[in-house]
PDB file of C-alpha atoms in Angstrom:
ATOM      1  CA  MET A   1     -12.580 -45.942  18.057  1.00 63.00           C
ATOM      2  CA  SER A   2     -14.439 -43.307  19.887  1.00 84.00           C
ATOM      3  CA  VAL A   3     -14.845 -39.602  19.747  1.00 91.00           C
ATOM      4  CA  ILE A   4     -14.496 -37.420  22.727  1.00 96.00           C
ATOM      5  CA  ALA A   5     -15.734 -33.785  22.439  1.00 97.00           C
ATOM      6  CA  PHE A   6     -14.503 -30.945  24.664  1.00 97.00           C
ATOM      7  CA  ASP A   7     -15.646 -27.467  25.224  1.00 95.00           C
ATOM      8  CA  LEU A   8     -12.967 -24.951  25.085  1.00 96.00           C
ATOM      9  CA  ASP A   9     -13.306 -21.812  27.325  1.00 93.00           C
ATOM     10  CA  GLY A  10     -13.498 -22.829  30.967  1.00 92.00           C
ATOM     11  CA  THR A  11     -12.875 -26.411  30.225  1.00 95.00           C
ATOM     12  CA  LEU A  12      -9.572 -26.745  28.790  1.00 98.00           C
ATOM     13  CA  GLU A  13      -8.306 -23.279  29.362  1.00 97.00           C
ATOM     14  CA  ASP A  14      -9.179 -19.929  30.939  1.00 95.00           C
ATOM     15  CA  SER A  15      -9.228 -17.180  28.323  1.00 96.00           C
ATOM     16  CA  ARG A  16     -11.172 -14.666  30.330  1.00 96.00           C
ATOM     17  CA  VAL A  17      -8.245 -12.144  30.819  1.00 97.00           C
ATOM     18  CA  ASP A  18      -7.574 -11.964  27.136  1.00 98.00           C
ATOM     19  CA  MET A  19     -11.111 -11.726  26.050  1.00 97.00           C
ATOM     20  CA  VAL A  20     -11.763  -8.908  28.698  1.00 98.00           C
ATOM     21  CA  ARG A  21      -8.703  -7.012  27.520  1.00 98.00           C
ATOM     22  CA  SER A  22      -9.841  -7.307  23.917  1.00 98.00           C
ATOM     23  CA  VAL A  23     -13.306  -5.837  24.987  1.00 98.00           C
ATOM     24  CA  GLU A  24     -11.460  -2.926  26.700  1.00 98.00           C
ATOM     25  CA  ARG A  25      -9.270  -2.239  23.688  1.00 98.00           C
ATOM     26  CA  VAL A  26     -12.058  -2.336  21.126  1.00 98.00           C
ATOM     27  CA  ARG A  27     -14.302  -0.176  23.285  1.00 98.00           C
ATOM     28  CA  GLY A  28     -11.438   2.316  23.175  1.00 97.00           C
ATOM     29  CA  THR A  29     -11.478   2.240  19.252  1.00 97.00           C
ATOM     30  CA  TYR A  30     -15.089   3.336  19.496  1.00 97.00           C
ATOM     31  CA  GLY A  31     -14.362   6.058  22.030  1.00 96.00           C
ATOM     32  CA  LEU A  32     -16.611   4.282  24.581  1.00 96.00           C
ATOM     33  CA  ALA A  33     -15.994   4.615  28.262  1.00 95.00           C
ATOM     34  CA  ASN A  34     -13.937   2.226  30.143  1.00 94.00           C
ATOM     35  CA  LEU A  35     -15.727  -0.536  31.922  1.00 94.00           C
ATOM     36  CA  GLU A  36     -14.517  -2.249  34.952  1.00 94.00           C
ATOM     37  CA  SER A  37     -13.053  -5.811  34.138  1.00 95.00           C
ATOM     38  CA  SER A  38     -15.572  -7.115  36.797  1.00 95.00           C
ATOM     39  CA  LEU A  39     -18.412  -5.930  34.649  1.00 95.00           C
ATOM     40  CA  ILE A  40     -17.076  -7.502  31.516  1.00 97.00           C
ATOM     41  CA  ARG A  41     -15.873 -10.851  32.956  1.00 96.00           C
ATOM     42  CA  PRO A  42     -19.336 -12.428  33.427  1.00 95.00           C
ATOM     43  CA  HIS A  43     -20.058 -12.038  29.684  1.00 95.00           C
ATOM     44  CA  VAL A  44     -17.021 -13.399  27.973  1.00 92.00           C
ATOM     45  CA  ASN A  45     -17.796 -17.075  27.988  1.00 85.00           C
ATOM     46  CA  ARG A  46     -21.519 -16.884  27.056  1.00 88.00           C
ATOM     47  CA  GLY A  47     -21.111 -16.597  23.226  1.00 86.00           C
ATOM     48  CA  MET A  48     -19.902 -13.919  20.978  1.00 91.00           C
ATOM     49  CA  GLU A  49     -23.245 -12.381  20.205  1.00 92.00           C
ATOM     50  CA  HIS A  50     -23.983 -12.055  23.978  1.00 94.00           C
ATOM     51  CA  LEU A  51     -20.518 -10.551  24.454  1.00 95.00           C
ATOM     52  CA  TYR A  52     -21.028  -8.075  21.756  1.00 96.00           C
ATOM     53  CA  ARG A  53     -24.608  -6.986  22.710  1.00 96.00           C
ATOM     54  CA  THR A  54     -23.764  -6.732  26.442  1.00 96.00           C
ATOM     55  CA  CYS A  55     -20.325  -5.164  26.499  1.00 97.00           C
ATOM     56  CA  PHE A  56     -20.995  -2.767  23.665  1.00 97.00           C
ATOM     57  CA  ALA A  57     -24.571  -1.855  24.449  1.00 96.00           C
ATOM     58  CA  GLU A  58     -24.033   1.858  23.841  1.00 96.00           C
ATOM     59  CA  LEU A  59     -22.867   1.093  20.384  1.00 96.00           C
ATOM     60  CA  PHE A  60     -25.953  -0.762  19.500  1.00 96.00           C
ATOM     61  CA  ALA A  61     -28.073   1.815  21.109  1.00 95.00           C
ATOM     62  CA  ALA A  62     -26.508   4.473  18.878  1.00 94.00           C
ATOM     63  CA  GLU A  63     -26.047   2.549  15.602  1.00 94.00           C
ATOM     64  CA  GLY A  64     -28.524  -0.247  15.813  1.00 93.00           C
ATOM     65  CA  GLU A  65     -27.938  -3.503  14.041  1.00 94.00           C
ATOM     66  CA  ALA A  66     -25.450  -1.767  11.594  1.00 94.00           C
ATOM     67  CA  ALA A  67     -22.790  -1.783  14.268  1.00 95.00           C
ATOM     68  CA  TYR A  68     -22.625  -5.643  14.427  1.00 95.00           C
ATOM     69  CA  GLY A  69     -20.482  -6.403  11.353  1.00 95.00           C
ATOM     70  CA  ASP A  70     -17.819  -3.829  12.137  1.00 97.00           C
ATOM     71  CA  LEU A  71     -17.774  -4.651  15.941  1.00 97.00           C
ATOM     72  CA  LYS A  72     -17.322  -8.367  15.067  1.00 96.00           C
ATOM     73  CA  GLU A  73     -14.490  -7.741  12.697  1.00 97.00           C
ATOM     74  CA  ARG A  74     -12.650  -5.356  15.136  1.00 98.00           C
ATOM     75  CA  TYR A  75     -13.113  -7.679  18.053  1.00 98.00           C
ATOM     76  CA  GLU A  76     -11.934 -10.780  16.343  1.00 97.00           C
ATOM     77  CA  ALA A  77      -9.061  -8.946  14.909  1.00 98.00           C
ATOM     78  CA  ASP A  78      -7.896  -7.615  18.277  1.00 98.00           C
ATOM     79  CA  TYR A  79      -8.627 -10.900  20.139  1.00 98.00           C
ATOM     80  CA  GLY A  80      -6.823 -12.862  17.423  1.00 97.00           C
ATOM     81  CA  ALA A  81      -3.716 -10.686  17.795  1.00 98.00           C
ATOM     82  CA  HIS A  82      -3.705 -11.281  21.466  1.00 98.00           C
ATOM     83  CA  ILE A  83      -5.285 -14.800  21.813  1.00 97.00           C
ATOM     84  CA  ALA A  84      -2.855 -16.261  24.054  1.00 97.00           C
ATOM     85  CA  ASP A  85      -1.213 -13.295  25.892  1.00 98.00           C
ATOM     86  CA  HIS A  86      -2.434 -14.680  29.139  1.00 98.00           C
ATOM     87  CA  THR A  87      -4.484 -17.834  28.240  1.00 98.00           C
ATOM     88  CA  ARG A  88      -2.978 -21.109  29.403  1.00 97.00           C
ATOM     89  CA  LEU A  89      -4.370 -24.679  29.463  1.00 98.00           C
ATOM     90  CA  TYR A  90      -5.422 -25.753  32.911  1.00 98.00           C
ATOM     91  CA  GLU A  91      -2.892 -27.877  34.818  1.00 97.00           C
ATOM     92  CA  GLY A  92      -2.859 -31.371  33.412  1.00 98.00           C
ATOM     93  CA  VAL A  93      -4.895 -30.765  30.382  1.00 98.00           C
ATOM     94  CA  ALA A  94      -2.033 -30.998  27.810  1.00 98.00           C
ATOM     95  CA  ALA A  95      -0.949 -34.393  29.242  1.00 98.00           C
ATOM     96  CA  ALA A  96      -4.603 -35.718  29.508  1.00 98.00           C
ATOM     97  CA  LEU A  97      -5.211 -34.751  25.827  1.00 98.00           C
ATOM     98  CA  GLU A  98      -1.858 -36.344  24.627  1.00 98.00           C
ATOM     99  CA  SER A  99      -2.793 -39.436  26.618  1.00 97.00           C
ATOM    100  CA  LEU A 100      -6.165 -39.699  25.050  1.00 96.00           C
ATOM    101  CA  HIS A 101      -4.720 -39.139  21.576  1.00 96.00           C
ATOM    102  CA  SER A 102      -1.923 -41.556  21.944  1.00 95.00           C
ATOM    103  CA  GLU A 103      -4.530 -44.169  23.089  1.00 95.00           C
ATOM    104  CA  GLY A 104      -6.274 -43.705  19.683  1.00 94.00           C
ATOM    105  CA  GLN A 105      -9.136 -41.563  20.868  1.00 95.00           C
ATOM    106  CA  GLN A 106     -10.438 -39.054  18.356  1.00 97.00           C
ATOM    107  CA  LEU A 107     -10.630 -35.674  19.898  1.00 98.00           C
ATOM    108  CA  ALA A 108     -13.156 -32.838  18.831  1.00 97.00           C
ATOM    109  CA  LEU A 109     -13.738 -29.394  20.147  1.00 97.00           C
ATOM    110  CA  VAL A 110     -17.219 -27.942  20.200  1.00 95.00           C
ATOM    111  CA  THR A 111     -17.281 -24.293  21.409  1.00 93.00           C
ATOM    112  CA  ASN A 112     -19.166 -20.998  21.120  1.00 90.00           C
ATOM    113  CA  LYS A 113     -15.926 -19.304  20.159  1.00 92.00           C
ATOM    114  CA  PRO A 114     -15.698 -18.779  16.365  1.00 93.00           C
ATOM    115  CA  GLU A 115     -13.872 -21.593  14.641  1.00 95.00           C
ATOM    116  CA  GLY A 116     -11.059 -19.578  13.336  1.00 96.00           C
ATOM    117  CA  LEU A 117     -10.182 -18.140  16.671  1.00 96.00           C
ATOM    118  CA  SER A 118     -10.588 -21.500  18.226  1.00 97.00           C
ATOM    119  CA  ARG A 119      -8.230 -23.014  15.872  1.00 98.00           C
ATOM    120  CA  ALA A 120      -5.715 -20.257  16.411  1.00 98.00           C
ATOM    121  CA  LEU A 121      -5.920 -20.600  20.248  1.00 98.00           C
ATOM    122  CA  LEU A 122      -5.517 -24.355  20.055  1.00 98.00           C
ATOM    123  CA  ASP A 123      -2.385 -23.762  17.893  1.00 98.00           C
ATOM    124  CA  ALA A 124      -0.996 -21.038  20.376  1.00 98.00           C
ATOM    125  CA  LEU A 125      -1.557 -23.422  23.219  1.00 98.00           C
ATOM    126  CA  GLY A 126       0.304 -26.229  21.317  1.00 98.00           C
ATOM    127  CA  VAL A 127      -2.515 -28.789  21.084  1.00 98.00           C
ATOM    128  CA  ALA A 128      -4.217 -28.158  17.754  1.00 98.00           C
ATOM    129  CA  GLN A 129      -2.621 -31.287  16.254  1.00 98.00           C
ATOM    130  CA  LEU A 130      -4.471 -33.449  18.693  1.00 98.00           C
ATOM    131  CA  PHE A 131      -7.985 -32.420  17.408  1.00 98.00           C
ATOM    132  CA  ARG A 132      -9.608 -34.143  14.487  1.00 97.00           C
ATOM    133  CA  ALA A 133     -12.442 -31.642  14.474  1.00 97.00           C
ATOM    134  CA  VAL A 134     -13.066 -28.204  15.573  1.00 97.00           C
ATOM    135  CA  ILE A 135     -16.759 -26.944  15.630  1.00 96.00           C
ATOM    136  CA  GLY A 136     -16.975 -23.296  16.506  1.00 93.00           C
ATOM    137  CA  GLY A 137     -19.971 -20.985  17.205  1.00 88.00           C
ATOM    138  CA  ASP A 138     -19.876 -19.966  13.521  1.00 89.00           C
ATOM    139  CA  THR A 139     -19.277 -23.338  11.981  1.00 90.00           C
ATOM    140  CA  CYS A 140     -23.016 -24.448  11.850  1.00 80.00           C
ATOM    141  CA  GLN A 141     -26.102 -22.317  11.428  1.00 74.00           C
ATOM    142  CA  MET A 142     -26.730 -22.576  15.110  1.00 69.00           C
ATOM    143  CA  SER A 143     -24.199 -22.431  17.764  1.00 64.00           C
ATOM    144  CA  LYS A 144     -24.216 -24.831  20.673  1.00 62.00           C
TER     145      LYS A 144
END
């Protein structure tokens, strides 16, 4: 028996549209100016802390580190509610995962996305049952 570990965003699926739209909506809840999607997109697959600090820089400038907890809560709630509005597995991924699983391979997921959101996304995409382990960016003290 072997274990095969996969990344999530950009490997199994493309979640950029849903993540960008969550940034846009959450910026609106703070009364921050709209940002062009093209300015947000490069930051969505670089870890959550990077996303928060880059896409909500004005909030941190105004409130400092005190902004982090509320921002994290708002973003994760919004993204969780829209986690698979546009996100889909890349072509052939579901079949490949099913095949590996049926051959007895143990599948694991290692991602910067928070574990709870990762599990919710895998569930929404219909492949959660194939993964023996999910290690998110907040599962361990240090993210990948």
